[in-house]
Coordinates of C-alpha atoms in Angstrom, one line a residue:
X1 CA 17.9 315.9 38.8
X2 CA 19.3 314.0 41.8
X3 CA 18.8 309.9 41.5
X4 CA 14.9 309.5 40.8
X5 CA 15.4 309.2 37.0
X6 CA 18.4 306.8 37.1
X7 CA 16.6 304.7 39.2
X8 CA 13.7 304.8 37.2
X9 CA 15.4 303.9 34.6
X10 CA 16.9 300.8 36.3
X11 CA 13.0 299.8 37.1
X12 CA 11.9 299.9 33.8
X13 CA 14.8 298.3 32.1
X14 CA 14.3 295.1 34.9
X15 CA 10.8 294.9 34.0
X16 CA 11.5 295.1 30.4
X17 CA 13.7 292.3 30.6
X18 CA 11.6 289.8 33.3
X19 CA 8.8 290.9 30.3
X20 CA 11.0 290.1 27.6
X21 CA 11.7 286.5 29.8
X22 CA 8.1 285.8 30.3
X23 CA 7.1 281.8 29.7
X24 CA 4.9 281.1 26.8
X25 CA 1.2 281.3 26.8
X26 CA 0.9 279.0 23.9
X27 CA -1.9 276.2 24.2
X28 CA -1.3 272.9 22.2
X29 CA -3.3 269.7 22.2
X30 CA -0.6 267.6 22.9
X31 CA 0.5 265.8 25.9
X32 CA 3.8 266.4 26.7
X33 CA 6.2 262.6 26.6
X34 CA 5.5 260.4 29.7
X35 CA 2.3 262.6 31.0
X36 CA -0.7 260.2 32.0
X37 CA -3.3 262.9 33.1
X38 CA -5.7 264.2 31.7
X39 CA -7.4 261.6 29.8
X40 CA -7.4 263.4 26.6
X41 CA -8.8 260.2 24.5
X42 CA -12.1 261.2 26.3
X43 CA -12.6 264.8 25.7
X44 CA -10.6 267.1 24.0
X45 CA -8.1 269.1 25.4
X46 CA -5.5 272.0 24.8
X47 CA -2.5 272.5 27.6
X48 CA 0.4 274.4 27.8
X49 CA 2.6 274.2 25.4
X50 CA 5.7 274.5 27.5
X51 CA 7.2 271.2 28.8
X52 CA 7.8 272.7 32.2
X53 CA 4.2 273.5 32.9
X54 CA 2.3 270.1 32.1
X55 CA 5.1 268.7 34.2
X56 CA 4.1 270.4 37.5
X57 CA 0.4 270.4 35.9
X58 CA 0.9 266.7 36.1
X59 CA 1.0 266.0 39.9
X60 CA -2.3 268.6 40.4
X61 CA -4.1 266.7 37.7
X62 CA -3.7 263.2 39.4
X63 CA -5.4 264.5 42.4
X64 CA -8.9 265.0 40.9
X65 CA -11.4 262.4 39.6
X66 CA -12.3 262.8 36.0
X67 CA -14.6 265.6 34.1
X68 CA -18.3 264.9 34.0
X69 CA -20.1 265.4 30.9
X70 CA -23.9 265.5 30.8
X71 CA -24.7 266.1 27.2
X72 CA -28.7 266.4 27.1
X73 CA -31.3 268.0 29.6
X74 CA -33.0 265.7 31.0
X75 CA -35.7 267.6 31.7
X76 CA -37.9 268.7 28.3
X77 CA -36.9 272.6 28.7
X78 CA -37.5 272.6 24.3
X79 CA -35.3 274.2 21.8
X80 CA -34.1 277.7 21.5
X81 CA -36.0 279.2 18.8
X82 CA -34.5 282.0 16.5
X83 CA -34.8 285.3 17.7
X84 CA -35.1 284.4 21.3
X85 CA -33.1 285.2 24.1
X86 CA -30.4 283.1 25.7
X87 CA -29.7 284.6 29.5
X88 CA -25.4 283.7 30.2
X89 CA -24.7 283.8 33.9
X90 CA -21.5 283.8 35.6
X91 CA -21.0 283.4 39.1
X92 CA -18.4 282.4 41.2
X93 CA -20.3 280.7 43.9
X94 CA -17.7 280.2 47.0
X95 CA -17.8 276.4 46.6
X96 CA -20.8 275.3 48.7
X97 CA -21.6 279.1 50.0
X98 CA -23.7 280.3 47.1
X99 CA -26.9 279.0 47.0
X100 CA -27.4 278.1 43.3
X101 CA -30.8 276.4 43.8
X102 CA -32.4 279.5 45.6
X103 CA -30.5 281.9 42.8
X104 CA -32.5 279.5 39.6
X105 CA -35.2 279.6 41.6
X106 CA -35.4 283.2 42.2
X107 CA -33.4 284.7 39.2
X108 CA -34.8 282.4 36.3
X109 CA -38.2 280.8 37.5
X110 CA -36.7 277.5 38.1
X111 CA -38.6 274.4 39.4
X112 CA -36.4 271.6 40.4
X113 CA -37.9 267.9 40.1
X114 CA -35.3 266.2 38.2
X115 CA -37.0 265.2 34.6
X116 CA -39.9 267.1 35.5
X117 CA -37.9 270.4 36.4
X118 CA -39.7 273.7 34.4
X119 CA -39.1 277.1 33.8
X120 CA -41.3 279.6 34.9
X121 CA -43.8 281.2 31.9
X122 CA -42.1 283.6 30.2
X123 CA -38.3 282.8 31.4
X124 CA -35.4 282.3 29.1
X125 CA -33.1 279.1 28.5
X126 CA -30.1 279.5 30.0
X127 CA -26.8 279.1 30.4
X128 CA -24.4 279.2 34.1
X129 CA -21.6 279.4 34.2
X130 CA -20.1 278.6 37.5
X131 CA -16.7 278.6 39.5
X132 CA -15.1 277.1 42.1
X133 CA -17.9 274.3 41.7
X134 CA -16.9 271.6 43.5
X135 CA -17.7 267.8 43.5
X136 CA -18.1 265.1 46.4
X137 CA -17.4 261.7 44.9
X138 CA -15.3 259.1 46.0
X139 CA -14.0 258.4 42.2
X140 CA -11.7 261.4 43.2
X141 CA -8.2 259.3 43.9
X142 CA -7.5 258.9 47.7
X143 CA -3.9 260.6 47.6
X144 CA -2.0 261.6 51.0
X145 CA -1.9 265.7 51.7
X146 CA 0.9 267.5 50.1
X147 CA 1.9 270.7 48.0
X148 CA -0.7 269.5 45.3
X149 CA -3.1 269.3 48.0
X150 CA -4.9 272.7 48.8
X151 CA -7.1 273.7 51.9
X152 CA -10.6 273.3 51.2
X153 CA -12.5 277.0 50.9
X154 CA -13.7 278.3 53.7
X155 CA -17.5 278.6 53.4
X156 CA -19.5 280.9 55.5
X157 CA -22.6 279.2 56.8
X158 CA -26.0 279.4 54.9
X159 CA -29.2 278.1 55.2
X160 CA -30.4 275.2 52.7
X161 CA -28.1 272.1 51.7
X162 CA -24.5 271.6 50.9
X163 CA -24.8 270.1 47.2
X164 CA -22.5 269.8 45.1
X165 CA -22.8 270.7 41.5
X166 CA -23.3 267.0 40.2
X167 CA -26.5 267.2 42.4
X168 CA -27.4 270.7 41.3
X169 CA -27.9 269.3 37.7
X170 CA -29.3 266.5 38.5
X171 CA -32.1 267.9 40.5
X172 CA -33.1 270.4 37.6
X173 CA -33.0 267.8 35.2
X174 CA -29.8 269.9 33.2
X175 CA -26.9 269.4 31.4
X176 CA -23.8 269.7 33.0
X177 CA -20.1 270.0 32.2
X178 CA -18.0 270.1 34.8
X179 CA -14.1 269.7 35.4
X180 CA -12.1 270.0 38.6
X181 CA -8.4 272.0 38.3
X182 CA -7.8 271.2 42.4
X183 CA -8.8 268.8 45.6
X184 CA -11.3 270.9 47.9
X185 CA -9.2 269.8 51.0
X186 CA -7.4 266.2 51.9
X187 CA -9.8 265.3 53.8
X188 CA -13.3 263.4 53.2
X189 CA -16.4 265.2 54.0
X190 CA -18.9 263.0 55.5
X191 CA -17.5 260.0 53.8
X192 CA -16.5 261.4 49.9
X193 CA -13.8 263.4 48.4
X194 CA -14.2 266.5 47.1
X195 CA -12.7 268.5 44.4
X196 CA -13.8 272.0 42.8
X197 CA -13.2 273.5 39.4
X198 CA -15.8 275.2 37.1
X199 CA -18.9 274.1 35.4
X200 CA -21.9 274.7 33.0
X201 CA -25.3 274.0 33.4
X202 CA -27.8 274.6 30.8
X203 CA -31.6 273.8 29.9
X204 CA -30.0 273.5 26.1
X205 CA -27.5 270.5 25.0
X206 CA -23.9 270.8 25.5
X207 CA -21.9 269.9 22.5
X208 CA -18.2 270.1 21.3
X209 CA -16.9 269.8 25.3
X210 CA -13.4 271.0 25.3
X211 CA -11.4 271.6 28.3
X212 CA -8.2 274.1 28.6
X213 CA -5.5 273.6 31.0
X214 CA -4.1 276.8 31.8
X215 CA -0.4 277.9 31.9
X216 CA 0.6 276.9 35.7
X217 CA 0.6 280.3 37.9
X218 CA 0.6 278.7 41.7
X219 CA -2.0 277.1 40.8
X220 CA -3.9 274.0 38.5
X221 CA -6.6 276.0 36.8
X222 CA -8.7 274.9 33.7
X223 CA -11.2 276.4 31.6
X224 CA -14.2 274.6 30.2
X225 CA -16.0 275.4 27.0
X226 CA -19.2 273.9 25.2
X227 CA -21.4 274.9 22.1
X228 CA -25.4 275.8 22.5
X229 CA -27.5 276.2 19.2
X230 CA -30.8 277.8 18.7
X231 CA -33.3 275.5 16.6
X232 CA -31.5 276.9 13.4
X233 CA -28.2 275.6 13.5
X234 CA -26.5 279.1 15.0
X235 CA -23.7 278.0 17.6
X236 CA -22.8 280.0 20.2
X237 CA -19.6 278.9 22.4
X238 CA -19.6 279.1 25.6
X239 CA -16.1 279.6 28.0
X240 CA -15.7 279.7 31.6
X241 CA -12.5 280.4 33.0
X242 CA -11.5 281.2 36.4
X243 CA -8.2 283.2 36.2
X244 CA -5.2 282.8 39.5
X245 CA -5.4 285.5 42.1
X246 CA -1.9 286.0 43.5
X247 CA 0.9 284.1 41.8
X248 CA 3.4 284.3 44.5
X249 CA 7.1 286.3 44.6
X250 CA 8.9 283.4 42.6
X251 CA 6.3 283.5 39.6
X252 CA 6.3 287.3 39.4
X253 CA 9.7 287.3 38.7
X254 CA 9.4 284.5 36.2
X255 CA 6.3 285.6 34.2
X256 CA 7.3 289.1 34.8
X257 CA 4.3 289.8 37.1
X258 CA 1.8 288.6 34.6
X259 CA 0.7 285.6 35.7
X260 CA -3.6 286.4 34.5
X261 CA -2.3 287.8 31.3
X262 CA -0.6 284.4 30.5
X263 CA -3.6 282.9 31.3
X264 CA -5.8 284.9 29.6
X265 CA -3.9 285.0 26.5
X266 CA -3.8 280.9 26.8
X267 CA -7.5 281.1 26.3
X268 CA -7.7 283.0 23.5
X269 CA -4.9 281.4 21.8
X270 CA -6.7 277.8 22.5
X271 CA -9.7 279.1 20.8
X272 CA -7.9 281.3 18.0
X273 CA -9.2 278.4 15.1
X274 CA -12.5 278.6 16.5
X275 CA -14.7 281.2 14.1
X276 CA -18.4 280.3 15.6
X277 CA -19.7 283.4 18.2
X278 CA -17.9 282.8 21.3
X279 CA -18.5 284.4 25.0
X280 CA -15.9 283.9 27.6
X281 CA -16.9 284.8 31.2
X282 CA -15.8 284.4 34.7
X283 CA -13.7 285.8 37.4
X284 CA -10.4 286.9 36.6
X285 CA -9.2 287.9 40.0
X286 CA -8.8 291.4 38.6
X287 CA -8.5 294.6 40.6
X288 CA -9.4 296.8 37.9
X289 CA -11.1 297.1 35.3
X290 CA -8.0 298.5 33.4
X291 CA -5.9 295.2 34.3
X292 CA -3.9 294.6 30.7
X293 CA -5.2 291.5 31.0
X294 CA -8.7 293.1 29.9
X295 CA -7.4 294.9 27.8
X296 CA -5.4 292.3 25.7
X297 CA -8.4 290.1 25.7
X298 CA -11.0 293.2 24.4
X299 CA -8.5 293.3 21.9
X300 CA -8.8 289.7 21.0
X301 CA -13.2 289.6 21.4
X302 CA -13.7 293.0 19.9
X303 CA -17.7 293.2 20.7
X304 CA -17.7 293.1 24.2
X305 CA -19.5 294.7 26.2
X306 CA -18.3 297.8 28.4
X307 CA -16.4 296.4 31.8
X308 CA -19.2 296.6 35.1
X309 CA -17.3 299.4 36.7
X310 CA -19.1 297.7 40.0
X311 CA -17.7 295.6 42.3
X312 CA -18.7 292.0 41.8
X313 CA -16.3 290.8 44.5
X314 CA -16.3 292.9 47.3
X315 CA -15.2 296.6 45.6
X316 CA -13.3 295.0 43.2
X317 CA -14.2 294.0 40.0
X318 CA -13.2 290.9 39.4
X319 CA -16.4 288.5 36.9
X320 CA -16.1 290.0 33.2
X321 CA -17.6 288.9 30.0
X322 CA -15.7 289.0 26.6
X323 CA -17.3 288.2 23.0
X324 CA -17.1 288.2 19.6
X325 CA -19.6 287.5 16.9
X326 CA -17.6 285.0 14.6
X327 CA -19.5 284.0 11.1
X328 CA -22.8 283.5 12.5
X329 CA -25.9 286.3 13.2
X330 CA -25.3 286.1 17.3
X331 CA -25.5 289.4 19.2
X332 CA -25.2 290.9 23.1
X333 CA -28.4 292.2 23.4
X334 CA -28.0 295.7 24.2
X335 CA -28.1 297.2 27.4
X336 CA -28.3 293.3 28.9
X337 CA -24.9 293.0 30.4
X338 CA -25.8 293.6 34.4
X339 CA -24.5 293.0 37.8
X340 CA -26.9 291.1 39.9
X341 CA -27.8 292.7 43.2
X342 CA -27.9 289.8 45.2
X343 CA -25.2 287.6 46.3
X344 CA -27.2 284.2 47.6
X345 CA -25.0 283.6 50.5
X346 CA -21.9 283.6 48.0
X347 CA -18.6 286.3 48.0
X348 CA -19.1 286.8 44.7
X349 CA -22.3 288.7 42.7
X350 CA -23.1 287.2 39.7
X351 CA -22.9 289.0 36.3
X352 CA -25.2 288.2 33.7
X353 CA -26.0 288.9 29.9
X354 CA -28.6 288.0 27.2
X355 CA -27.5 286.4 23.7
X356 CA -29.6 286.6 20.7
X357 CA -29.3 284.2 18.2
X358 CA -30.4 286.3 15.6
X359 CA -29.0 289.6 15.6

């Protein structure tokens, strides 16, 4: 028999217990006593609900400026009429690598001319969902480089403009929601501060903005969700997450090494009350597609669609989507879940599906 058992025995019993110890993944719309950021008299928010988390959340949080919420198109892209299609990207676009003006211009018809901006005959309304989106503005607080500070991403050069996603909207006349978890660098960039976070841009309003501050894992991260309805009245929420990658040596043995599936069980806590259709999508920094974290969250959005088993990051498959019907007649369309071939200058393919709302 020799040791092997014994000490497998000791292994699982250790990881039972740092399981059995791991922090709670509960979401609460409370501020905890004496915390001044977010502003959550503007926008709704849920955060952790343990103390210890908003507290180091705190000092990430007063780094960034404050979410932008861009309600209405303001180009005239129409309503979306039952029966139609709704296309849901998610791409993780490498801050300013990817290219999202050539990817709508190529991927979904897209003319950009501010209030003028059109889809091509034929195309879909939208929804993109992006990540590490990042924003150049000088209303981000001028705060001195520290632990709360991270390096900016390291963008691989690419042909076309650096704009940030404030500018991306703009330009195609959409709505936007966007809010930043982190500074892009401590240093200006040609004058203005930047931050980066996640956003959504859609030729349909944005309604019911709600913003979800994740458990702390190394890392600020905060998921943003919004509503979209066809010309009926069906809602279909929309949720963009971007999960932490590597939570460090001290965290594992804190969380018990589960540092995305606190996250990812945040989220789905946050939107337990919700009973509307709801599709969550982004990158979960997962290695497999058999990460419990997917699992857990299949669980919890029981008509999903089957994982990509493509790599959307490299070989590893790391952008999913998750969904559930709720009480209204939304449906994946079948077959519609796909990764997209091209990159557009970012590390990260994007994944995309169609919604009908009107199964």
């Amino acid at each position: 028999m020799g040791r092997r058992p014994v000490v497998g025995a000791l292994l699982l019993s250790a990881t039972a217990g740092l399981t059995s110890c791991v922090p709670s993944h509960r979401m609460t719309p409370d501020l905890a006593p004496g915390r001044t950021c977010p502003d959550a008299t503007a926008t709704a928010w849920y955060l952790p609900e343990a103390t210890g988390d908003q507290n180091r959340l705190e000092d990430w949080c007063r780094t960034v400026g404050p979410p932008v919420v861009v309600s209405e198109p303001s180009a005239g892209y129409g309503e979306l009429q039952p029966g139609d299609d709704l296309a849901v990207i998610s791409w993780n676009v490498d801050a300013g690598g990817g290219s999202v003006l050539a990817f709508l211009a190529a991927e979904h018809g897209l003319i950009c001319s501010r209030g003028a901006s059109r889809l091509a005959p034929g195309m879909p309304h939208f929804a993109l969902l992006v990540q590490e989106a990042f924003r150049r503005s000088n209303e981000i607080p001028d705060r001195p480089s520290g632990p709360t500070i991270p390096r900016a991403v390291a963008e691989d050069a690419r042909p076309g403009e650096r704009l940030d996603i404030v500018e991306v909207a703009s330009r195609c006349g959409l709505s936007l929601v966007y809010v930043a978890a982190a500074r892009n660098g401590g240093q200006p960039r040609d004058g203005l501060r930047e931050d980066k976070g996640v956003a959504i841009l859609s030729t349909l309003s944005l309604e019911d903005v709600l913003f979800l501050e994740l458990p702390y894992e190394a890392a600020r991260r905060v998921a943003a969700a919004a509503t979209v309805r066809d010309a009926s009245g069906r809602r279909l929420r929309l949720v963009n997450l971007h999960l932490i990658s590597v939570a460090g040596p001290s965290r594992a043995l804190t969380t018990g090494n589960g540092s995305r599936l606190r996250q990812g069980l945040a989220v789905a806590d946050a939107l337990d009350h919700e009973k509307l259709a709801t599709l969550v999508a982004g990158d979960f920094n997962t290695w497999s597609t058999r990460e419990t974290t997917l699992r857990r969250l299949r669980e919890q959005f029981p008509d999903s669609p089957p994982a990509l088993e493509v790599g959307t990051h490299g070989s590893f498959p790391t952008d999913h989507v998750f969904f559930r019907t709720g009480s209204d007649d939304v449906g994946l369309v079948e077959d519609s879940y796909v990764r997209l071939d091209v990159s557009y200058h970012s590390d990260h393919h994007p994944i995309r599906v169609r919604v009908r709302l009107q199964d």
